[in-house]
Amino acid sequence: MTAHSRRRSRSLLRTAALSAAVLLAGCAGAEPAAVQHRGGDSERSDSERGEGGHAAAAAAATALPSAHVHGVAVDPADGRVHLATHDGLFRYEETGPVQVGPAIDLMGFTVAGPDHFYASGHPGPGVDLPDPVGLIESTDGGRTWQVLSRQGHSDFHALAASDAGVVGFDGALRSTPDGTTWHVLDAPVEPHDLAASPDGAVLIGTSETGPVRSTDAGRTWSAIEEAPLLQLVDFAGGTTVAGVSPDGTVALSTDAGATWSTRGRVPGAPQAVGADLQPDGTARVLVVTDAGVHDSRDGGVSFSPLPA
């Protein structure tokens, strides 16, 4: 990447970070009302992807159940796409997104295993939880949530789960092996997004000065030389990591974030990325932008919109 390109990328990321800060401030100011939350327990079935180019992807904007999407992931229990939003968790059915569980403003969200999620944020209408909720856990696919720790104290805007526990950023970078006991990590940046390898040894954080990486569970960090200026990152599994730059360019690493290759590009401003290894070892990459949810089954080279 040339010096001019890197300066331009940094400018784009600062703009994206500022926009995100405005959105997060708006989410934090929402007051819960005394109304019942909506549920979503319809029978699960396999999703079908739509086909088309950028025009079709732009048309898929109606598929977003909320203007503020904070996370996207595949549940290993059924292969379904889930969106964590300002208005709660949504699961994509054949007919589109269906709300699951209470209307919690899920600012941070990560999948730990089949039907096993961690999240953070603020209670929504009719939800009897502390504000902020701290670290919460669901073991039934998001239908119900239990408060684990740091209720009333932490609103984790970035979360990553692994076999070693959970890492989150709430103004400080913290890790917990059990969801209740926390340790502060000394990171060189304030990460906009976090990714953790399956064993928790490798951590990747994004920032406006470029991504950083730890290979010892966050004890020491270093800048990733020659890496794209990533805004969002997620481990697909093994040593495969997907990332997205502020301009929608998708990159992939097959060596746990040490080196990266540019893949495809999605339209719109990126909001969330999720990655998952398919049975043949190819990464499935999901990118949410203001133009919709974009789904790649070829490691981020080409994308199709999820059905509205």
CSV table of C-alpha atoms in Angstrom, one decimal:
chain,number,residue,atom,x,y,z
A,1,MET,CA,0.0,0.0,0.0
A,2,THR,CA,1.4,3.4,-0.9
A,3,ALA,CA,1.8,6.3,1.6
A,4,HIS,CA,-1.0,8.2,-0.2
A,5,SER,CA,-3.4,5.2,-0.1
A,6,ARG,CA,-2.7,4.6,3.6
A,7,ARG,CA,-3.4,8.3,4.4
A,8,ARG,CA,-6.6,8.0,2.5
A,9,SER,CA,-7.6,4.8,4.3
A,10,ARG,CA,-6.9,6.4,7.7
A,11,SER,CA,-9.1,9.3,6.8
A,12,LEU,CA,-11.9,6.9,5.9
A,13,LEU,CA,-11.6,5.0,9.1
A,14,ARG,CA,-11.6,8.2,11.2
A,15,THR,CA,-14.9,9.2,9.5
A,16,ALA,CA,-16.3,5.7,10.1
A,17,ALA,CA,-15.3,5.8,13.7
A,18,LEU,CA,-16.8,9.2,14.3
A,19,SER,CA,-20.1,8.1,12.7
A,20,ALA,CA,-20.1,5.0,14.9
A,21,ALA,CA,-19.6,7.1,18.0
A,22,VAL,CA,-22.6,9.2,17.1
A,23,LEU,CA,-24.7,6.1,16.6
A,24,LEU,CA,-23.5,4.5,19.9
A,25,ALA,CA,-24.3,7.7,21.8
A,26,GLY,CA,-27.8,7.7,20.4
A,27,CYS,CA,-28.3,4.0,21.4
A,28,ALA,CA,-27.0,4.7,24.9
A,29,GLY,CA,-29.6,7.5,25.4
A,30,ALA,CA,-32.7,5.3,24.7
A,31,GLU,CA,-35.1,5.1,27.7
A,32,PRO,CA,-37.0,1.8,28.2
A,33,ALA,CA,-40.8,2.0,28.1
A,34,ALA,CA,-43.2,-0.2,30.1
A,35,VAL,CA,-44.4,-2.4,27.2
A,36,GLN,CA,-44.1,-6.1,26.4
A,37,HIS,CA,-41.1,-7.2,24.3
A,38,ARG,CA,-41.8,-9.2,21.1
A,39,GLY,CA,-40.7,-12.8,20.8
A,40,GLY,CA,-39.6,-14.9,17.8
A,41,ASP,CA,-39.7,-18.7,18.3
A,42,SER,CA,-40.8,-19.9,14.8
A,43,GLU,CA,-39.6,-23.2,13.6
A,44,ARG,CA,-36.0,-23.2,12.2
A,45,SER,CA,-35.3,-24.1,8.6
A,46,ASP,CA,-32.4,-23.7,6.1
A,47,SER,CA,-31.8,-20.2,4.7
A,48,GLU,CA,-31.7,-19.6,1.0
A,49,ARG,CA,-29.5,-16.9,-0.5
A,50,GLY,CA,-30.7,-14.4,-3.1
A,51,GLU,CA,-28.6,-13.8,-6.3
A,52,GLY,CA,-27.6,-10.6,-7.9
A,53,GLY,CA,-25.0,-7.8,-8.0
A,54,HIS,CA,-24.7,-4.5,-6.3
A,55,ALA,CA,-28.1,-3.3,-7.4
A,56,ALA,CA,-29.7,-6.3,-5.8
A,57,ALA,CA,-27.6,-5.9,-2.7
A,58,ALA,CA,-28.7,-2.3,-2.4
A,59,ALA,CA,-32.3,-3.4,-2.7
A,60,ALA,CA,-31.7,-5.8,0.2
A,61,ALA,CA,-31.6,-2.8,2.6
A,62,THR,CA,-35.2,-3.7,3.5
A,63,ALA,CA,-33.8,-6.9,5.0
A,64,LEU,CA,-32.2,-5.0,7.8
A,65,PRO,CA,-34.5,-5.3,10.8
A,66,SER,CA,-32.8,-2.3,12.5
A,67,ALA,CA,-30.9,0.7,11.3
A,68,HIS,CA,-28.1,0.0,13.8
A,69,VAL,CA,-26.6,-3.4,13.4
A,70,HIS,CA,-23.8,-4.2,15.9
A,71,GLY,CA,-23.0,-7.8,15.1
A,72,VAL,CA,-23.5,-10.7,12.6
A,73,ALA,CA,-22.7,-14.3,13.1
A,74,VAL,CA,-23.7,-17.9,12.2
A,75,ASP,CA,-25.1,-20.1,14.9
A,76,PRO,CA,-23.3,-23.5,14.7
A,77,ALA,CA,-26.5,-25.2,16.0
A,78,ASP,CA,-28.4,-24.6,12.7
A,79,GLY,CA,-26.2,-22.6,10.4
A,80,ARG,CA,-28.6,-19.6,10.6
A,81,VAL,CA,-27.5,-16.0,10.3
A,82,HIS,CA,-28.1,-13.8,13.4
A,83,LEU,CA,-28.0,-10.0,13.6
A,84,ALA,CA,-27.4,-8.2,16.9
A,85,THR,CA,-29.1,-4.8,16.6
A,86,HIS,CA,-30.2,-1.8,18.5
A,87,ASP,CA,-33.7,-3.5,18.7
A,88,GLY,CA,-32.6,-6.9,19.8
A,89,LEU,CA,-31.4,-10.2,18.2
A,90,PHE,CA,-32.8,-11.3,14.8
A,91,ARG,CA,-32.5,-14.7,13.2
A,92,TYR,CA,-32.8,-15.0,9.4
A,93,GLU,CA,-35.5,-17.5,8.3
A,94,GLU,CA,-36.5,-18.4,4.7
A,95,THR,CA,-38.9,-15.4,4.7
A,96,GLY,CA,-36.5,-12.9,6.3
A,97,PRO,CA,-35.4,-11.8,9.8
A,98,VAL,CA,-37.4,-12.8,12.9
A,99,GLN,CA,-36.9,-11.3,16.3
A,100,VAL,CA,-35.6,-13.7,19.0
A,101,GLY,CA,-35.9,-13.0,22.7
A,102,PRO,CA,-36.1,-9.6,24.4
A,103,ALA,CA,-35.5,-6.2,22.9
A,104,ILE,CA,-32.0,-5.6,24.2
A,105,ASP,CA,-29.7,-3.0,22.5
A,106,LEU,CA,-26.9,-5.5,21.8
A,107,MET,CA,-23.9,-3.2,21.4
A,108,GLY,CA,-21.5,-6.2,21.6
A,109,PHE,CA,-22.2,-9.7,20.5
A,110,THR,CA,-20.2,-12.9,19.9
A,111,VAL,CA,-21.0,-16.6,19.4
A,112,ALA,CA,-19.2,-19.1,21.7
A,113,GLY,CA,-20.8,-22.3,20.4
A,114,PRO,CA,-24.1,-23.9,19.3
A,115,ASP,CA,-26.9,-21.7,20.7
A,116,HIS,CA,-24.3,-20.2,23.0
A,117,PHE,CA,-24.0,-16.4,22.8
A,118,TYR,CA,-22.4,-13.6,24.8
A,119,ALA,CA,-23.5,-10.0,24.5
A,120,SER,CA,-23.6,-6.5,26.2
A,121,GLY,CA,-25.5,-3.3,25.8
A,122,HIS,CA,-28.6,-1.7,27.2
A,123,PRO,CA,-32.1,-3.0,28.2
A,124,GLY,CA,-34.9,-2.1,25.8
A,125,PRO,CA,-38.7,-1.7,26.3
A,126,GLY,CA,-40.1,-4.0,29.0
A,127,VAL,CA,-36.8,-5.7,29.8
A,128,ASP,CA,-35.9,-6.0,33.5
A,129,LEU,CA,-32.1,-5.8,33.3
A,130,PRO,CA,-29.5,-3.3,34.7
A,131,ASP,CA,-28.3,-0.5,32.5
A,132,PRO,CA,-25.8,-1.2,31.1
A,133,VAL,CA,-26.3,-5.0,31.2
A,134,GLY,CA,-22.6,-5.8,31.6
A,135,LEU,CA,-21.8,-9.3,30.2
A,136,ILE,CA,-24.8,-11.4,29.5
A,137,GLU,CA,-25.0,-15.0,28.3
A,138,SER,CA,-27.6,-17.1,26.4
A,139,THR,CA,-27.5,-20.8,26.0
A,140,ASP,CA,-30.7,-21.2,24.1
A,141,GLY,CA,-30.0,-19.3,20.9
A,142,GLY,CA,-30.9,-15.8,22.3
A,143,ARG,CA,-34.4,-16.6,23.6
A,144,THR,CA,-33.3,-15.9,27.2
A,145,TRP,CA,-30.3,-14.1,28.7
A,146,GLN,CA,-28.6,-14.3,32.1
A,147,VAL,CA,-26.5,-11.5,33.6
A,148,LEU,CA,-23.0,-12.8,34.4
A,149,SER,CA,-21.0,-9.8,35.6
A,150,ARG,CA,-20.2,-6.1,35.5
A,151,GLN,CA,-23.9,-5.2,35.4
A,152,GLY,CA,-24.4,-1.4,35.7
A,153,HIS,CA,-20.7,-0.9,34.9
A,154,SER,CA,-19.8,-2.2,31.4
A,155,ASP,CA,-21.2,-1.6,28.0
A,156,PHE,CA,-18.9,-3.7,25.9
A,157,HIS,CA,-18.9,-2.4,22.3
A,158,ALA,CA,-16.5,-5.2,21.2
A,159,LEU,CA,-16.6,-8.8,22.3
A,160,ALA,CA,-14.8,-12.0,21.2
A,161,ALA,CA,-15.3,-15.5,22.6
A,162,SER,CA,-12.9,-18.4,22.5
A,163,ASP,CA,-12.2,-21.7,24.4
A,164,ALA,CA,-10.2,-19.5,26.8
A,165,GLY,CA,-13.1,-17.2,27.7
A,166,VAL,CA,-14.2,-13.8,26.6
A,167,VAL,CA,-12.4,-10.6,25.7
A,168,GLY,CA,-14.2,-7.3,25.6
A,169,PHE,CA,-13.7,-3.5,25.3
A,170,ASP,CA,-15.7,-1.1,27.5
A,171,GLY,CA,-13.2,1.7,27.6
A,172,ALA,CA,-10.6,-0.8,28.9
A,173,LEU,CA,-9.6,-4.0,27.3
A,174,ARG,CA,-10.7,-6.8,29.6
A,175,SER,CA,-10.6,-10.6,29.6
A,176,THR,CA,-12.4,-13.2,31.6
A,177,PRO,CA,-11.9,-17.0,31.7
A,178,ASP,CA,-15.3,-17.7,33.3
A,179,GLY,CA,-17.5,-14.7,32.6
A,180,THR,CA,-17.2,-13.4,36.2
A,181,THR,CA,-13.5,-12.8,37.0
A,182,TRP,CA,-11.9,-10.1,34.9
A,183,HIS,CA,-8.4,-9.0,34.1
A,184,VAL,CA,-7.3,-5.7,32.4
A,185,LEU,CA,-5.1,-6.2,29.3
A,186,ASP,CA,-2.5,-3.6,28.3
A,187,ALA,CA,-3.4,-2.9,24.7
A,188,PRO,CA,-1.6,-0.3,22.5
A,189,VAL,CA,-4.9,0.9,21.0
A,190,GLU,CA,-8.5,1.3,21.8
A,191,PRO,CA,-10.0,-1.4,19.6
A,192,HIS,CA,-13.0,-0.6,17.4
A,193,ASP,CA,-13.4,-4.4,16.9
A,194,LEU,CA,-11.9,-7.6,18.3
A,195,ALA,CA,-11.4,-11.1,17.1
A,196,ALA,CA,-10.1,-14.1,18.9
A,197,SER,CA,-8.7,-17.4,17.6
A,198,PRO,CA,-10.5,-20.6,18.7
A,199,ASP,CA,-8.0,-21.3,21.4
A,200,GLY,CA,-7.8,-17.6,22.5
A,201,ALA,CA,-4.1,-17.3,22.0
A,202,VAL,CA,-4.3,-14.9,19.1
A,203,LEU,CA,-6.2,-11.6,19.5
A,204,ILE,CA,-6.7,-9.0,16.7
A,205,GLY,CA,-7.9,-5.5,17.3
A,206,THR,CA,-8.7,-2.7,14.8
A,207,SER,CA,-8.0,1.0,15.1
A,208,GLU,CA,-7.6,4.1,13.0
A,209,THR,CA,-3.8,3.6,13.1
A,210,GLY,CA,-4.1,0.0,11.8
A,211,PRO,CA,-4.7,-3.5,13.2
A,212,VAL,CA,-2.7,-4.9,16.1
A,213,ARG,CA,-2.1,-8.5,17.0
A,214,SER,CA,-1.3,-10.5,20.1
A,215,THR,CA,-0.1,-14.1,20.0
A,216,ASP,CA,0.0,-14.6,23.8
A,217,ALA,CA,-3.7,-13.9,24.7
A,218,GLY,CA,-3.2,-10.2,25.0
A,219,ARG,CA,-0.1,-9.9,27.2
A,220,THR,CA,2.0,-8.3,24.4
A,221,TRP,CA,0.9,-6.7,21.1
A,222,SER,CA,2.5,-5.6,17.8
A,223,ALA,CA,1.3,-3.8,14.7
A,224,ILE,CA,0.5,-6.1,11.7
A,225,GLU,CA,2.9,-4.9,9.1
A,226,GLU,CA,1.5,-4.5,5.5
A,227,ALA,CA,-2.0,-5.3,6.7
A,228,PRO,CA,-4.9,-3.3,5.2
A,229,LEU,CA,-6.4,-0.7,7.5
A,230,LEU,CA,-9.3,-2.9,8.7
A,231,GLN,CA,-12.3,-1.6,10.6
A,232,LEU,CA,-14.0,-5.0,11.3
A,233,VAL,CA,-12.5,-8.5,11.9
A,234,ASP,CA,-13.7,-12.0,12.8
A,235,PHE,CA,-12.1,-15.4,13.0
A,236,ALA,CA,-13.9,-17.9,10.8
A,237,GLY,CA,-12.2,-20.8,12.6
A,238,GLY,CA,-8.7,-22.4,12.7
A,239,THR,CA,-6.3,-19.8,11.4
A,240,THR,CA,-8.7,-18.1,9.0
A,241,VAL,CA,-9.7,-14.5,9.7
A,242,ALA,CA,-11.9,-12.1,7.6
A,243,GLY,CA,-11.7,-8.3,7.7
A,244,VAL,CA,-13.4,-5.3,6.2
A,245,SER,CA,-12.0,-1.9,5.5
A,246,PRO,CA,-14.0,1.3,5.8
A,247,ASP,CA,-14.6,1.4,2.1
A,248,GLY,CA,-16.1,-2.1,2.0
A,249,THR,CA,-13.0,-3.9,0.8
A,250,VAL,CA,-12.9,-7.4,2.2
A,251,ALA,CA,-9.6,-9.1,3.1
A,252,LEU,CA,-8.7,-12.6,4.3
A,253,SER,CA,-5.9,-14.1,6.3
A,254,THR,CA,-5.1,-17.8,6.5
A,255,ASP,CA,-2.3,-17.5,9.1
A,256,ALA,CA,-4.2,-16.0,12.0
A,257,GLY,CA,-3.9,-12.4,10.9
A,258,ALA,CA,-0.1,-12.3,10.2
A,259,THR,CA,-0.6,-11.7,6.5
A,260,TRP,CA,-3.6,-10.6,4.4
A,261,SER,CA,-4.9,-10.8,0.9
A,262,THR,CA,-7.5,-8.5,-0.7
A,263,ARG,CA,-10.6,-10.3,-1.9
A,264,GLY,CA,-13.9,-8.6,-3.0
A,265,ARG,CA,-15.8,-5.5,-2.0
A,266,VAL,CA,-19.3,-4.8,-0.7
A,267,PRO,CA,-21.4,-1.6,-1.2
A,268,GLY,CA,-22.3,0.7,1.6
A,269,ALA,CA,-20.8,1.7,5.0
A,270,PRO,CA,-19.7,-1.5,6.9
A,271,GLN,CA,-21.4,-2.1,10.2
A,272,ALA,CA,-20.5,-5.7,11.1
A,273,VAL,CA,-18.6,-8.7,9.8
A,274,GLY,CA,-19.0,-12.4,10.7
A,275,ALA,CA,-17.0,-15.4,9.3
A,276,ASP,CA,-17.5,-19.1,9.6
A,277,LEU,CA,-15.6,-22.1,8.0
A,278,GLN,CA,-17.7,-24.3,5.7
A,279,PRO,CA,-17.3,-28.1,5.6
A,280,ASP,CA,-14.9,-27.8,2.6
A,281,GLY,CA,-12.7,-25.3,4.6
A,282,THR,CA,-13.7,-22.3,2.6
A,283,ALA,CA,-14.7,-19.2,4.6
A,284,ARG,CA,-18.2,-18.0,4.6
A,285,VAL,CA,-18.1,-14.2,5.1
A,286,LEU,CA,-21.1,-12.1,6.1
A,287,VAL,CA,-20.8,-8.3,5.9
A,288,VAL,CA,-23.6,-5.9,7.0
A,289,THR,CA,-23.6,-2.5,5.5
A,290,ASP,CA,-26.3,0.2,5.2
A,291,ALA,CA,-27.1,-1.5,1.9
A,292,GLY,CA,-28.1,-4.8,3.5
A,293,VAL,CA,-26.5,-8.1,4.5
A,294,HIS,CA,-24.0,-9.5,2.0
A,295,ASP,CA,-23.2,-13.2,2.0
A,296,SER,CA,-20.1,-14.8,0.5
A,297,ARG,CA,-19.5,-18.5,0.2
A,298,ASP,CA,-16.1,-18.2,-1.6
A,299,GLY,CA,-14.0,-16.5,1.0
A,300,GLY,CA,-15.1,-13.0,0.4
A,301,VAL,CA,-14.5,-12.9,-3.4
A,302,SER,CA,-18.2,-12.5,-4.4
A,303,PHE,CA,-21.3,-11.6,-2.5
A,304,SER,CA,-25.1,-12.1,-2.7
A,305,PRO,CA,-27.8,-10.5,-0.6
A,306,LEU,CA,-29.6,-12.5,2.1
A,307,PRO,CA,-33.4,-12.7,1.4
A,308,ALA,CA,-35.6,-9.8,2.5
